[in-house]
Structure formats: C-alpha cells, structure tokens
Tab-separated table of C-alpha atoms in Angstrom:
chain	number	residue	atom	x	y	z
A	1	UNK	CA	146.085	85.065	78.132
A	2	UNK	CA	149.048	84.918	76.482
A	3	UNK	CA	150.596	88.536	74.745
A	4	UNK	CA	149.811	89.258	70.853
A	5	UNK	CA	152.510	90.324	68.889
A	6	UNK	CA	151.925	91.542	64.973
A	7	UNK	CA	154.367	91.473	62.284
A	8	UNK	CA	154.362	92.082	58.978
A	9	UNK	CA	155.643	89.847	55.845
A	10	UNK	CA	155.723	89.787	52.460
A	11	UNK	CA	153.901	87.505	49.991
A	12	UNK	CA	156.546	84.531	50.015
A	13	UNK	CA	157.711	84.107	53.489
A	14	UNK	CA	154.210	84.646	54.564
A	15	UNK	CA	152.948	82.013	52.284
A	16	UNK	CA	155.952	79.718	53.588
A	17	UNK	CA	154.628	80.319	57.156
A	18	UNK	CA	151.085	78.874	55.588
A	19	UNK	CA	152.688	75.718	53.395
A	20	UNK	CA	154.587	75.421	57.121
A	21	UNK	CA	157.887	75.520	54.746
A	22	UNK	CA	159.194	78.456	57.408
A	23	UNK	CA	158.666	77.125	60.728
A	24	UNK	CA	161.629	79.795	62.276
A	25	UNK	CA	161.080	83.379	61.517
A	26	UNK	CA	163.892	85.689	62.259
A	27	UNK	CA	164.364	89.265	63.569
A	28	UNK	CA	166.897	91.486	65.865
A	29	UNK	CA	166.872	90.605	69.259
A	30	UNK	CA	165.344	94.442	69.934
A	31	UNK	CA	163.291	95.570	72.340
A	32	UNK	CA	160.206	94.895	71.479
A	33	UNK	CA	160.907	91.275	70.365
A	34	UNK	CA	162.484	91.011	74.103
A	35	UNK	CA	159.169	91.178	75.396
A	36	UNK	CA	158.341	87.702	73.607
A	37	UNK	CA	158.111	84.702	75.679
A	38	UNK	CA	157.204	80.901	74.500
A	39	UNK	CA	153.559	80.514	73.989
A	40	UNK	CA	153.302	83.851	72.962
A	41	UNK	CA	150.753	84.499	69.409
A	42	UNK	CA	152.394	86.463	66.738
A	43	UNK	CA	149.934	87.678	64.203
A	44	UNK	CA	151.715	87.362	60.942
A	45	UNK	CA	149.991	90.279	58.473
A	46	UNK	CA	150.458	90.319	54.752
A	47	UNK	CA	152.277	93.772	53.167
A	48	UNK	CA	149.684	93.802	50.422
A	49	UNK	CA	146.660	93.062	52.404
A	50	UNK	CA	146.954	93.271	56.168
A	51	UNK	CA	143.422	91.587	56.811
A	52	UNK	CA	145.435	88.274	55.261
A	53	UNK	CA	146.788	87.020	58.608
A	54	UNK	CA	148.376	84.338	59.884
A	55	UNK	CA	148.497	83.091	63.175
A	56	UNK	CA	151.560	81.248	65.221
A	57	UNK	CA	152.011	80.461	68.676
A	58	UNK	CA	156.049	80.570	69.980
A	59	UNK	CA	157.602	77.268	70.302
A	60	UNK	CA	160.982	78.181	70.954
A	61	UNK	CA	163.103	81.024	71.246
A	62	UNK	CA	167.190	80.973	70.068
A	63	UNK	CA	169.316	84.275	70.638
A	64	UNK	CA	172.362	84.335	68.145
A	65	UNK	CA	175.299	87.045	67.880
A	66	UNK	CA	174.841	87.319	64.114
A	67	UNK	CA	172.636	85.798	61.182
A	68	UNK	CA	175.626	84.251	60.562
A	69	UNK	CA	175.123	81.996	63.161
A	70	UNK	CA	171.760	81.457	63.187
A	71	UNK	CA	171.733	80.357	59.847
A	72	UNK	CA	175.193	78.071	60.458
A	73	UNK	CA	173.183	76.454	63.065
A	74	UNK	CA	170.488	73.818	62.576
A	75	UNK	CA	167.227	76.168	62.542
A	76	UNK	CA	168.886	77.042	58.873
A	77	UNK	CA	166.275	74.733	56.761
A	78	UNK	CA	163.335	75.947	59.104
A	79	UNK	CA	164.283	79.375	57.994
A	80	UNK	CA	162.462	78.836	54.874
A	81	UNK	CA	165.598	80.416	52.739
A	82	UNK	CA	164.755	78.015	49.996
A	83	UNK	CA	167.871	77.233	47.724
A	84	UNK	CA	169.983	79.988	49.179
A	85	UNK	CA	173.300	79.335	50.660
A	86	UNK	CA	174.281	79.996	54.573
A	87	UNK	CA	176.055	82.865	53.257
A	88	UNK	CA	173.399	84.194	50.692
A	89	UNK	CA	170.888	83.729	53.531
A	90	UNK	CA	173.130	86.184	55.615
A	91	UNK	CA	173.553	88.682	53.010
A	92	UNK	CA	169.880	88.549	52.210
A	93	UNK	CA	169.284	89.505	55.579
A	94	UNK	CA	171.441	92.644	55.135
A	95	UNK	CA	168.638	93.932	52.830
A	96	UNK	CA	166.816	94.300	56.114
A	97	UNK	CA	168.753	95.319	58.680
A	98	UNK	CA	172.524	96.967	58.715
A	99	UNK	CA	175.493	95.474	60.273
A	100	UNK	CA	175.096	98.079	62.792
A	101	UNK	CA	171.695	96.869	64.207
A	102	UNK	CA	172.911	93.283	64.488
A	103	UNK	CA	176.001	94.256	66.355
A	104	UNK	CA	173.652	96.517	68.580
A	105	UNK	CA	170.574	94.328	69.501
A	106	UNK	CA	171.979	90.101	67.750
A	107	UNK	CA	169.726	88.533	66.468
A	108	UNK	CA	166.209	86.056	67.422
A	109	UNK	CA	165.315	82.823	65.668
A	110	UNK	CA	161.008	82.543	66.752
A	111	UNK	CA	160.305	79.237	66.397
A	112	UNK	CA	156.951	78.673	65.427
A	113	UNK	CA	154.011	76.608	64.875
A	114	UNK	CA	150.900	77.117	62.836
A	115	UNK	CA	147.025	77.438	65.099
A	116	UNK	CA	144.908	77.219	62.364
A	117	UNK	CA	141.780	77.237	64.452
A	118	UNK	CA	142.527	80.353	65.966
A	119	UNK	CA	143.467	81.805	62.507
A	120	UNK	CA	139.729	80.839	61.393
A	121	UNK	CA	138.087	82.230	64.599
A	122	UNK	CA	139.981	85.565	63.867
A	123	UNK	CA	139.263	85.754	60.663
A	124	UNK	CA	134.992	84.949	61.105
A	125	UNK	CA	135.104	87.721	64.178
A	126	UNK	CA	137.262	90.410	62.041
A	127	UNK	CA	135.023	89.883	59.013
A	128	UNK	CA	131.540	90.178	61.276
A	129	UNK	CA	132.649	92.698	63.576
A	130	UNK	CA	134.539	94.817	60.668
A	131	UNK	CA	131.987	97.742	60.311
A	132	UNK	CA	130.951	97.900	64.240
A	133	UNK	CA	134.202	99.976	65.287
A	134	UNK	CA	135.768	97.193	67.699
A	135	UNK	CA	139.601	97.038	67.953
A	136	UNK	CA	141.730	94.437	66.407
A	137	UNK	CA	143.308	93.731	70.208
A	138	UNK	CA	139.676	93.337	71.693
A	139	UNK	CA	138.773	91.086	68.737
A	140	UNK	CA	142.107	88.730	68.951
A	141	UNK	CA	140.932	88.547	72.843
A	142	UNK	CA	137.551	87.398	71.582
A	143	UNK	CA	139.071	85.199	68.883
A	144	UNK	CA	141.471	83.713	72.067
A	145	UNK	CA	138.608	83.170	74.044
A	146	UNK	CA	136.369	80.981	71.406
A	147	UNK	CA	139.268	79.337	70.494
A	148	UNK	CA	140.155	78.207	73.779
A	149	UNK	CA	136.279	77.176	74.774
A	150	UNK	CA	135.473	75.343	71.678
A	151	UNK	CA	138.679	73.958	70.303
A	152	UNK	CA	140.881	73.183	73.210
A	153	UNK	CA	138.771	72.743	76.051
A	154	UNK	CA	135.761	70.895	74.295
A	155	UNK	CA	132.741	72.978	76.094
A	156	UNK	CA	129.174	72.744	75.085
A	157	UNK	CA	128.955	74.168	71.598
A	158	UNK	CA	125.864	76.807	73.053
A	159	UNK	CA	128.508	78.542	74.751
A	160	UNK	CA	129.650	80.412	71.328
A	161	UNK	CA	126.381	81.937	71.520
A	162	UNK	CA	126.565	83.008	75.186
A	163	UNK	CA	130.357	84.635	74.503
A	164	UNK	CA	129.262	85.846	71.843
A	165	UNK	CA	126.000	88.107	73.533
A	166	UNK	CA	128.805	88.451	76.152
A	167	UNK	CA	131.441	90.478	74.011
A	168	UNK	CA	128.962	92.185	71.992
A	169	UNK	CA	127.278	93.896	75.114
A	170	UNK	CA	131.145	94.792	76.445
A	171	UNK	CA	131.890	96.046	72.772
A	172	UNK	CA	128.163	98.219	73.193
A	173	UNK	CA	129.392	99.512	76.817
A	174	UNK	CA	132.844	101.163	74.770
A	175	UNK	CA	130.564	102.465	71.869
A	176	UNK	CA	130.530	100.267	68.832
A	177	UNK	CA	127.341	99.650	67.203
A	178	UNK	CA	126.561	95.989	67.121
A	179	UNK	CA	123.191	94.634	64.921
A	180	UNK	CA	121.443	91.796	66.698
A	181	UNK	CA	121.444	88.493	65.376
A	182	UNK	CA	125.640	88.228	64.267
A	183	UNK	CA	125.535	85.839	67.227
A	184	UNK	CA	124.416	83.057	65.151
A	185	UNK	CA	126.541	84.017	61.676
A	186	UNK	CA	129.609	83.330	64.212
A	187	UNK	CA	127.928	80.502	65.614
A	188	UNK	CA	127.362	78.749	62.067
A	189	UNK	CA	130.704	79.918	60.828
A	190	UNK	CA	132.770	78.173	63.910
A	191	UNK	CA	130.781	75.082	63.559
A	192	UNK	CA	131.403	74.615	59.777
A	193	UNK	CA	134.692	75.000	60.618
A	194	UNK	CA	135.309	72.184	63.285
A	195	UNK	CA	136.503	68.190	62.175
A	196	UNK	CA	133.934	65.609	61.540
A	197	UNK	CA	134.365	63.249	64.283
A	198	UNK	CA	132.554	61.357	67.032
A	199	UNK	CA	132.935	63.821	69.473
A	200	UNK	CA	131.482	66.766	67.774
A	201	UNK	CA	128.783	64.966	66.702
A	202	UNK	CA	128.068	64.534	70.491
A	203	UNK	CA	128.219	68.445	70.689
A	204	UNK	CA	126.541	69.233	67.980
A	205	UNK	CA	123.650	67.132	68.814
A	206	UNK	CA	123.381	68.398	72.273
A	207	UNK	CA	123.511	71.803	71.004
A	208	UNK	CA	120.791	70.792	68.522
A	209	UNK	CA	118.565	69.736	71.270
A	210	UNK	CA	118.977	73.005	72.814
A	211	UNK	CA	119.249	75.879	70.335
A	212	UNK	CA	117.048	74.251	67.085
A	213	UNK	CA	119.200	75.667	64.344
A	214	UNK	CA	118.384	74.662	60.914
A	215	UNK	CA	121.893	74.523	59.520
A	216	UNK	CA	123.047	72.347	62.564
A	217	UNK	CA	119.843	69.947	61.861
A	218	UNK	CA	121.595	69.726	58.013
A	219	UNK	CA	125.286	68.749	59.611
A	220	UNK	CA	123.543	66.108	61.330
A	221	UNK	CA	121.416	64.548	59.148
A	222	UNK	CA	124.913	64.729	56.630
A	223	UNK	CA	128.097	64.825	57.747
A	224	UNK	CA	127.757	63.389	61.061
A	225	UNK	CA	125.079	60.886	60.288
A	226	UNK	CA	127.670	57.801	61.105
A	227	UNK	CA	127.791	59.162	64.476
A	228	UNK	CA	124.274	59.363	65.941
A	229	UNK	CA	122.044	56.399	67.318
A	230	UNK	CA	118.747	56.225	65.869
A	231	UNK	CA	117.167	57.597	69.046
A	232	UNK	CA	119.317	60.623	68.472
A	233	UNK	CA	118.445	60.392	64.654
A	234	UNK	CA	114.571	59.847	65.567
A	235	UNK	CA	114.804	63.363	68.343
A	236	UNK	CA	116.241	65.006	66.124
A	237	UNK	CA	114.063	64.796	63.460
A	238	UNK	CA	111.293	64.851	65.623
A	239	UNK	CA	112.363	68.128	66.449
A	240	UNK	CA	112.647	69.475	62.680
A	241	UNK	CA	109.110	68.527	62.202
A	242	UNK	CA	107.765	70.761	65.046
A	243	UNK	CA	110.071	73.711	64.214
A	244	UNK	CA	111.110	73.726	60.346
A	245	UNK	CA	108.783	74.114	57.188
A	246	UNK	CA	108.410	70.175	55.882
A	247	UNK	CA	110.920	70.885	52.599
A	248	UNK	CA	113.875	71.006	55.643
A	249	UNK	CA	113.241	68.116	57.247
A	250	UNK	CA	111.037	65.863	54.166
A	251	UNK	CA	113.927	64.120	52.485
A	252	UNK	CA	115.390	62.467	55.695
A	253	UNK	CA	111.718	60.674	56.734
C-alpha cells in the first residue's frame, strides 16, 4: 500500500481542498515531506476538529528554491491563494515559516487530487470503530483495503462483510473490544454510498441473492429498479417473501 501522511489545515484552505479550489498544497521541502512519493495519501485534518478529514492522493511533486518561485510559476492559481498577489502569496507564507527554513530545506508544491470514496470509507470505519480502541493507522489500512476491493477493483459486494470479520478478529488479537454485528452497519453504510448505475445493480443483486439484507432488498426495488430484469425482480422478491415480515416486501407485489 501506498504511505499515509497527515497534515493539518485550517478551516479555509481545508475547505478549498473540498470545493477542489486548492488542488497544490505547499510546505518546506523537510524531511519528513522527503519521504513523499506520487501516489502517496495525505490525510488532510481540520485544526478545529481533527475527525473532519480529507483525503488526497499525490499527483505530482515540484521542488522550488523559494515560495517565490513556486508561486511565479504556473501551480500559482492551484495554490488556492484566492485574490492575493504572487507577492502577497509569498509574504503570507512568511506567517508560517521564516526565511531561514526556506533557505534551509526550499520549498514542495503537493499536487493533489481529491478520493472521495476513500474519504467516506474512512470516515464510516473511524465513526464505528471509534470506542473499540483501534489505531487511526490500522483503520486508514482498513479504509485502503475496502476502498480498493469495492471501488476500484469491482469485487463481489459480500466481500465487505468477509474484510470486515477479517479486521475485526486482527483488531481482537491486539486487544480492542469489538461488539458483533458492526459488520453489517459498515456493510449498509458503503453500499449507500456507491453510484447508481448498471453495474452495481449487478452487485448488489448478487449480493442480495446471497446475504438477504433488508435494506439492500429496498435499493433494489428503488433506486436500481431500471436495472434489473424481471426474473431478477421476480427472485428477488421471491426471496423477501420467505425472509421479511409482508409490510417489507407488500407494496412491490
């Protein structure tokens, strides 16, 4: 996987990062931002409220001598410096970091780009798991883990169930108390979550057919409705009526 880096923002850049207004966020060239490579995730916290996050993964990386040249180059309206000038940009910068610091380290420009889904993922595990005493880095692998499987490489929607179990007996072997049944709160979550289209209709009717949850049998009937054949339509109901009290499955007879 790739590494995690967090950093921390204030309300209007980090809101900027959201509208996708700042698409280049900038730093010194230090040590620790050494370590970042393209493809990288930085986990962008806000100051106020640190469990407000916003994920990025590294597009590009551009090393500059001074802000002064980063912002006289063309990243400057990515920067998200609004209505400033190159030169107010640089001297807002100063507010942040001395002349001495960007003579000693010069300076990064992170190009970035917005993953949403992962920023949802994250944000349904750290809310479930938040009184079982996991770590933030073993829930962002989690969260990088679901994200991959059912976003990017399209695997049977079951699988956040299996992941799931999977995790929370690794998170039981280091000591964290885990009650049963969060499985499916993630599960429900991460489906709500994905884009009405053909192909998760597919998935969520073969996941249907397998594990007979009652608010996946609702998606179906609803928002994906355009999608199935009537021999899917007719299973799936069929289905409903064997495992669901009749005022679930009455309306759509």
């Amino acid at each position: 996987m790739n590494n995690i880096f967090d950093m921390r923002l204030a309300a209007e850049p980090f809101e900027n990062i959201g509208r996708e207004e700042k698409t280049v966020e900038i730093r010194l060239f230090d040590e620790k931002r050494r370590k970042i490579k393209v493809g990288d995730k930085i986990v962008f916290r806000l100051l106020s409220d640190e469990s407000n996050v916003i994920i990025a993964t590294v597009k590009d990386l551009h090393r500059f001598n001074t802000f002064l040249e980063l912002f006289s180059s063309d990243l400057f309206p990515k920067t998200g410096c609004g209505e400033m000038t190159i030169d107010s940009a640089t001297e807002y910068m100063y507010k942040f970091y001395s002349r001495e610091q960007e003579t000693e380290f010069g300076v990064l420009g992170i190009e970035i780009g917005l993953d949403e889904d992962l920023t949802i993922v994250y944000s349904i595990l750290k809310d479930e798991y938040k009184d079982c005493n996991i770590s933030d880095d073993d829930i962002m692998q989690f969260a990088q883990q679901l994200n991959e499987s059912v976003f990017v490489e399209n695997c049977d929607l079951n699988d956040i169930l299996i992941l799931a179990y999977e995790f929370e007996e690794a998170m039981r072997g280091k000591g964290a108390i885990i009650e049963v049944g969060r499985q499916c709160i993630i599960y429900l979550q991460i489906i709500n979550h994905l884009d009405i289209n053909e192909e998760n209709a597919k998935r969520l009717y073969e996941s249907f057919v397998c594990y007979h949850d009652c608010q996946a049998f609702s998606f179906l009937m609803n928002e994906y409705e355009e999608w199935l054949s009537q021999e899917q339509r007719d299973e799936i109901l069929s289905i409903a009526r064997e495992v669901f009290i009749e005022s679930v499955w009455e309306d759509y007879v």
